[in-house]
GROMACS .gro file of C-alpha atoms in nm:
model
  211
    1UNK     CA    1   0.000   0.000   0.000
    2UNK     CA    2   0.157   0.371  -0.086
    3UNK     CA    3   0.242   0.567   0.222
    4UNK     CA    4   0.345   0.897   0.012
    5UNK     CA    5   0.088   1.109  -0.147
    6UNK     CA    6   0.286   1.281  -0.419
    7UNK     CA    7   0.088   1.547  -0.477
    8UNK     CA    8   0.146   1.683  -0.143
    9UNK     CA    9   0.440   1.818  -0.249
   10UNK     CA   10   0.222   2.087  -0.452
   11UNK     CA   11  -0.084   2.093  -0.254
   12UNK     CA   12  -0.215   2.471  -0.189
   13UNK     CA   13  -0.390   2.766  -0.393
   14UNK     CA   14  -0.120   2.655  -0.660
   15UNK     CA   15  -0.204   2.335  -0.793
   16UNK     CA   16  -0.589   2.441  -0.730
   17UNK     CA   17  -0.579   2.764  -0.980
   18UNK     CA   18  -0.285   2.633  -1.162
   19UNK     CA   19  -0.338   2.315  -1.321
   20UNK     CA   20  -0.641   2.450  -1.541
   21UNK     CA   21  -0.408   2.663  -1.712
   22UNK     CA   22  -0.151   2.386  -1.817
   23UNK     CA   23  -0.050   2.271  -2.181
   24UNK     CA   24  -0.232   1.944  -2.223
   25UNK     CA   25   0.087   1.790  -2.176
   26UNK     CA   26   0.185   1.885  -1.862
   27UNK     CA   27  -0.159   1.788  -1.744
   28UNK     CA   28  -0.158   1.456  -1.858
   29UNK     CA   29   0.237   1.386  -1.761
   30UNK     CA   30   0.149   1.490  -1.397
   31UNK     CA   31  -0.172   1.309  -1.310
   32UNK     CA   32  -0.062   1.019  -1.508
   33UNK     CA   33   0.231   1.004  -1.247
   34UNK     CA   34   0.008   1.070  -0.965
   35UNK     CA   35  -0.171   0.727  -1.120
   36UNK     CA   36   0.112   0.531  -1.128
   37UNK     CA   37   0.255   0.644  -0.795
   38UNK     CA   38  -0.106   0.569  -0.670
   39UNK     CA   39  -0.235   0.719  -0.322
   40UNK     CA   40  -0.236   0.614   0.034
   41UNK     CA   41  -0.578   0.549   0.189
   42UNK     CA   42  -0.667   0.828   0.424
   43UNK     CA   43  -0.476   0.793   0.756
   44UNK     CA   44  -0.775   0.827   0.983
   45UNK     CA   45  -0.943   0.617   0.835
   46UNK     CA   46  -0.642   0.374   0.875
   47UNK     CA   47  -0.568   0.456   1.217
   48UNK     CA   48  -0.953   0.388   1.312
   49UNK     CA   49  -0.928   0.032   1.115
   50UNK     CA   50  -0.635  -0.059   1.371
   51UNK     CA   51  -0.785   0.050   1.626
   52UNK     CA   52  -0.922  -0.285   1.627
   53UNK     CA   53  -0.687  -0.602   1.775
   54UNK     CA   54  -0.797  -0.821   1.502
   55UNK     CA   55  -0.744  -0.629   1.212
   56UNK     CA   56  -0.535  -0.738   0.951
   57UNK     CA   57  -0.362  -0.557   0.676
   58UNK     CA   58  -0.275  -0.799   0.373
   59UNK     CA   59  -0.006  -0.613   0.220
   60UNK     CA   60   0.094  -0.715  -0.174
   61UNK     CA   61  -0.164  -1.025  -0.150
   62UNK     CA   62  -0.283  -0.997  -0.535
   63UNK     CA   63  -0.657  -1.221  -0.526
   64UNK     CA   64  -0.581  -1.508  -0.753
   65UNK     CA   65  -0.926  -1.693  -0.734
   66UNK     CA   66  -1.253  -1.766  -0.428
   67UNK     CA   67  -1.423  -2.076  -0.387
   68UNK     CA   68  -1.685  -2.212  -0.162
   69UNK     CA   69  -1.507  -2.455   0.087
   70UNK     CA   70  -1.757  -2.673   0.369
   71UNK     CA   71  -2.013  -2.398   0.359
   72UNK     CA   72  -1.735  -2.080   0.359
   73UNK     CA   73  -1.610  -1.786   0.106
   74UNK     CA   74  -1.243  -1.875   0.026
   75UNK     CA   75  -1.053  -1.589  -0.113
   76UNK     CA   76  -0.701  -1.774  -0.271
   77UNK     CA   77  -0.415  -1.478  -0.240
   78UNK     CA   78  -0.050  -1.554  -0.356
   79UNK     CA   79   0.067  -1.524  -0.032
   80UNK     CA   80  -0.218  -1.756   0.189
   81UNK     CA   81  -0.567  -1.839   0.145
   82UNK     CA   82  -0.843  -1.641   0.354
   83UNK     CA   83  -1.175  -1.760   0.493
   84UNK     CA   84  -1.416  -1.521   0.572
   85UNK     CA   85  -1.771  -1.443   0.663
   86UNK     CA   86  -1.827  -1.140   0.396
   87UNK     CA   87  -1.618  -0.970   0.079
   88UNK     CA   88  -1.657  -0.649  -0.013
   89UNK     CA   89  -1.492  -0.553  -0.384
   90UNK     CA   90  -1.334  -0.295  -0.363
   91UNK     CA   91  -1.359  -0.245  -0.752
   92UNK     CA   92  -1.305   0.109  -0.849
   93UNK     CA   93  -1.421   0.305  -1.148
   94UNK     CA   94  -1.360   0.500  -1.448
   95UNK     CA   95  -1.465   0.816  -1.619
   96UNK     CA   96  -1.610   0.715  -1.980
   97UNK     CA   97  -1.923   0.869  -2.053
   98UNK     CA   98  -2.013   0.635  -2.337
   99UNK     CA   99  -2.054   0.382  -2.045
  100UNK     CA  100  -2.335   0.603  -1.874
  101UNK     CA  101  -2.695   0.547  -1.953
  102UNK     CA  102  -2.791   0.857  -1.843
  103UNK     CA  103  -2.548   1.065  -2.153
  104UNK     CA  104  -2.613   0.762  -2.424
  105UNK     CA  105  -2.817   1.049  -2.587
  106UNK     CA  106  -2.518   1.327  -2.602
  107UNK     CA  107  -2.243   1.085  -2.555
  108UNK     CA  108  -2.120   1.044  -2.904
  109UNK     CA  109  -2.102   1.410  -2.910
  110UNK     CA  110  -1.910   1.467  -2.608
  111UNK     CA  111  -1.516   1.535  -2.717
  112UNK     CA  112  -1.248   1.341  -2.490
  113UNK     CA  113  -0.913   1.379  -2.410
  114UNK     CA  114  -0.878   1.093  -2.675
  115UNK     CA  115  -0.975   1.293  -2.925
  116UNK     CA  116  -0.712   1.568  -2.894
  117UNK     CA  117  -0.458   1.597  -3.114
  118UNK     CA  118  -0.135   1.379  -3.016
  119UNK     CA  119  -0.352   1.162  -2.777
  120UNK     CA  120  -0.194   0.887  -2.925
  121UNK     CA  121   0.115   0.981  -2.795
  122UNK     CA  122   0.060   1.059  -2.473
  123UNK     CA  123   0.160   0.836  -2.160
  124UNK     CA  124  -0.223   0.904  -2.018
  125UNK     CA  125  -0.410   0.587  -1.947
  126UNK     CA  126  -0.728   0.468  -2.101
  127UNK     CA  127  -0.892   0.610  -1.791
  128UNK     CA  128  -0.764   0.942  -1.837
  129UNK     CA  129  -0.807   0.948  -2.203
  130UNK     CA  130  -1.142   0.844  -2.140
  131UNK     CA  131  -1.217   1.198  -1.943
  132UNK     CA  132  -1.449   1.449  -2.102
  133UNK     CA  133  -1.246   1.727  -2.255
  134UNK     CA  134  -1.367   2.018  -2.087
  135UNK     CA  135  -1.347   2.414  -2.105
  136UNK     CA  136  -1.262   2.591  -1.825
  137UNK     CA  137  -1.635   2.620  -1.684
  138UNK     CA  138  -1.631   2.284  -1.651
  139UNK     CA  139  -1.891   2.263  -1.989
  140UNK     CA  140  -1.860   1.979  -2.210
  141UNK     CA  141  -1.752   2.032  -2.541
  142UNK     CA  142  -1.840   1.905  -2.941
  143UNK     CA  143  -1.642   1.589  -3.063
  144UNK     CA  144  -1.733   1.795  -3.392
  145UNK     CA  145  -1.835   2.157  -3.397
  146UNK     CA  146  -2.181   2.247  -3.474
  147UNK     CA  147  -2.278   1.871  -3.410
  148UNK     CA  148  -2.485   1.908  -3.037
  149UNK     CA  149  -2.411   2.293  -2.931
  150UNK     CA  150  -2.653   2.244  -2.631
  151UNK     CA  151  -2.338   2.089  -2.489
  152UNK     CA  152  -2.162   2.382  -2.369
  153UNK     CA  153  -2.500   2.434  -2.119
  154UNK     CA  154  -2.385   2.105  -1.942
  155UNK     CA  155  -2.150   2.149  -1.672
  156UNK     CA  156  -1.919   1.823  -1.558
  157UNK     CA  157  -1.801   1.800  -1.166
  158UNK     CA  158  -1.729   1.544  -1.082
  159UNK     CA  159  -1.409   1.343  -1.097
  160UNK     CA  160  -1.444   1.320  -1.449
  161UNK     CA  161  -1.322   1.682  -1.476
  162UNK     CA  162  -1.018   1.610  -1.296
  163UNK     CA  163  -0.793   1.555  -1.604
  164UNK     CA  164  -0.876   1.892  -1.729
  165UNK     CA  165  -0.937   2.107  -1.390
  166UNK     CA  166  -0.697   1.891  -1.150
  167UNK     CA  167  -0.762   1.847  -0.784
  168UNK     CA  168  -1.043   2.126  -0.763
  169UNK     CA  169  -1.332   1.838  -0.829
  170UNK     CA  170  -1.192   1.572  -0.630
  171UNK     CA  171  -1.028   1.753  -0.339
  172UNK     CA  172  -1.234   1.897  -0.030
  173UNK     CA  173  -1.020   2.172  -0.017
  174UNK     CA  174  -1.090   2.234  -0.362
  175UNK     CA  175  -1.490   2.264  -0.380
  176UNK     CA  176  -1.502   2.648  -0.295
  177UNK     CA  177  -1.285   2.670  -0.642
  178UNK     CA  178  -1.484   2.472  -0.755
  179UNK     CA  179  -1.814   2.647  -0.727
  180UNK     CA  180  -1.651   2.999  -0.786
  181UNK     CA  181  -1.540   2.867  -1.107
  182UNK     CA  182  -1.805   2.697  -1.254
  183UNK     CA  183  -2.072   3.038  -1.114
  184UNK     CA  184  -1.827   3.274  -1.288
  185UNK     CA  185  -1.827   3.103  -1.579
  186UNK     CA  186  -2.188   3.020  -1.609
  187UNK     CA  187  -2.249   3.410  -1.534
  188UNK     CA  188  -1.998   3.503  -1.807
  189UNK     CA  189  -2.198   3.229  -2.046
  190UNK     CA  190  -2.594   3.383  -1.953
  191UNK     CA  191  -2.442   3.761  -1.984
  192UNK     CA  192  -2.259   3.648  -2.375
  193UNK     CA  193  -2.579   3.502  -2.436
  194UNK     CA  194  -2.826   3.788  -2.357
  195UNK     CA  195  -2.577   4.068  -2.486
  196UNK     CA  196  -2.833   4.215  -2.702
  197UNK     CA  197  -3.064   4.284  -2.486
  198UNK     CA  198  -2.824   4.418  -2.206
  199UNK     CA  199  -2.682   4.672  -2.476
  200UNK     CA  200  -3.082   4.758  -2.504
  201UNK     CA  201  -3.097   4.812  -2.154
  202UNK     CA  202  -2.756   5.035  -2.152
  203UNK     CA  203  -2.945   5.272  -2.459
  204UNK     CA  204  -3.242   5.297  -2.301
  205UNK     CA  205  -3.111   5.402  -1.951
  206UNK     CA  206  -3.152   5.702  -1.845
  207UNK     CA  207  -3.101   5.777  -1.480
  208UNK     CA  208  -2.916   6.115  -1.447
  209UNK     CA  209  -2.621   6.101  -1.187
  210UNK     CA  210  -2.710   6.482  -1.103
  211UNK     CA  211  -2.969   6.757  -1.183
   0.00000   0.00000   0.00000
């Protein structure tokens, strides 16, 4: 299990305002390290585990296989086999928005990092690759342009956005970012939007500032 979060090193306003404003490259290089690397589980949460005499911590024990033996779970490890009362998988997940029901209707429109330019060369994982390619309100954007503009009026937060906006999705100490950035931007959007008639408004004022 790592002890070292990596990204420690960085933590602070930096890495939260920074890491939008990062060539692609640098993006990718950094949280694909941060991937490899991997992170430690949180060390309350660790310290409350072993709290507990009979806790065990099965370091580098890769599952190889479970059967049912006389009535029990059997969980086969490289090291030892386990018997226990209940497993809970621990499985994961990814960011691919072709895999979500809920987006099957906009999901071929949605661009991903895959799609960039030089994707192919990048060291970025499937997973990563996989991420929505967002702008920096957090909006989706067109695989093609002109192909499903309703796009840019769907905002992504969750950890999905992580590849383009770094820790500010994922991090607690990055939701206030977070929300500041995505209300600024959707501002900025409904202001471009209604331009016309705000330039109306600015002709048709008329409130002296003195007699």
């Amino acid at each position: 299990m790592p002890a070292v979060q990596k990204l420690a090193a960085i933590r602070g306003p930096g890495l939260l305002h920074g890491f939008v404003g990062l060539p692609d490259v640098s993006k990718s290089r950094l949280l694909q390290y941060e991937l490899k690397t991997q992170n430690p589980a949180p060390r309350q949460s660790i310290l409350r585990v072993f709290r507990h005499h009979d806790a065990h911590l099965h370091a580098a024990s890769e599952v190889t296989g479970l059967a049912i033996v006389d009535d029990e779970l059997c969980v086969h490890t490289r090291p030892a086999n386990h018997h226990v009362d209940f497993l809970i998988f621990g499985t994961g997940f990814c960011n691919d928005p072709n895999r979500r029901p809920e987006l099957s209707a906009i999901a071929p429109f949605i661009r991903l990092w895959s799609d960039e330019a030089g994707a192919e060369d990048s060291p970025s994982s499937n997973d990563l690759l996989n991420s929505p390619y967002l702008d920096a309100g957090f909006a989706f954007r067109e695989k093609a342009p002109g192909t499903c503009p309703g796009l840019s009026n769907i905002h992504c937060i969750a950890s999905a956005a992580a590849m383009t906006h770094g820790r500010v999705p994922v991090a607690v100490q990055g939701a206030s970012v977070m929300a500041r950035r995505l209300t600024e931007a959707i501002c900025r959007s409904l202001f471009v939007e209604d331009f016309e008639s705000h330039y109306a408004r600015v002709e048709a004022y008329n409130v002296r500032e003195f007699a």
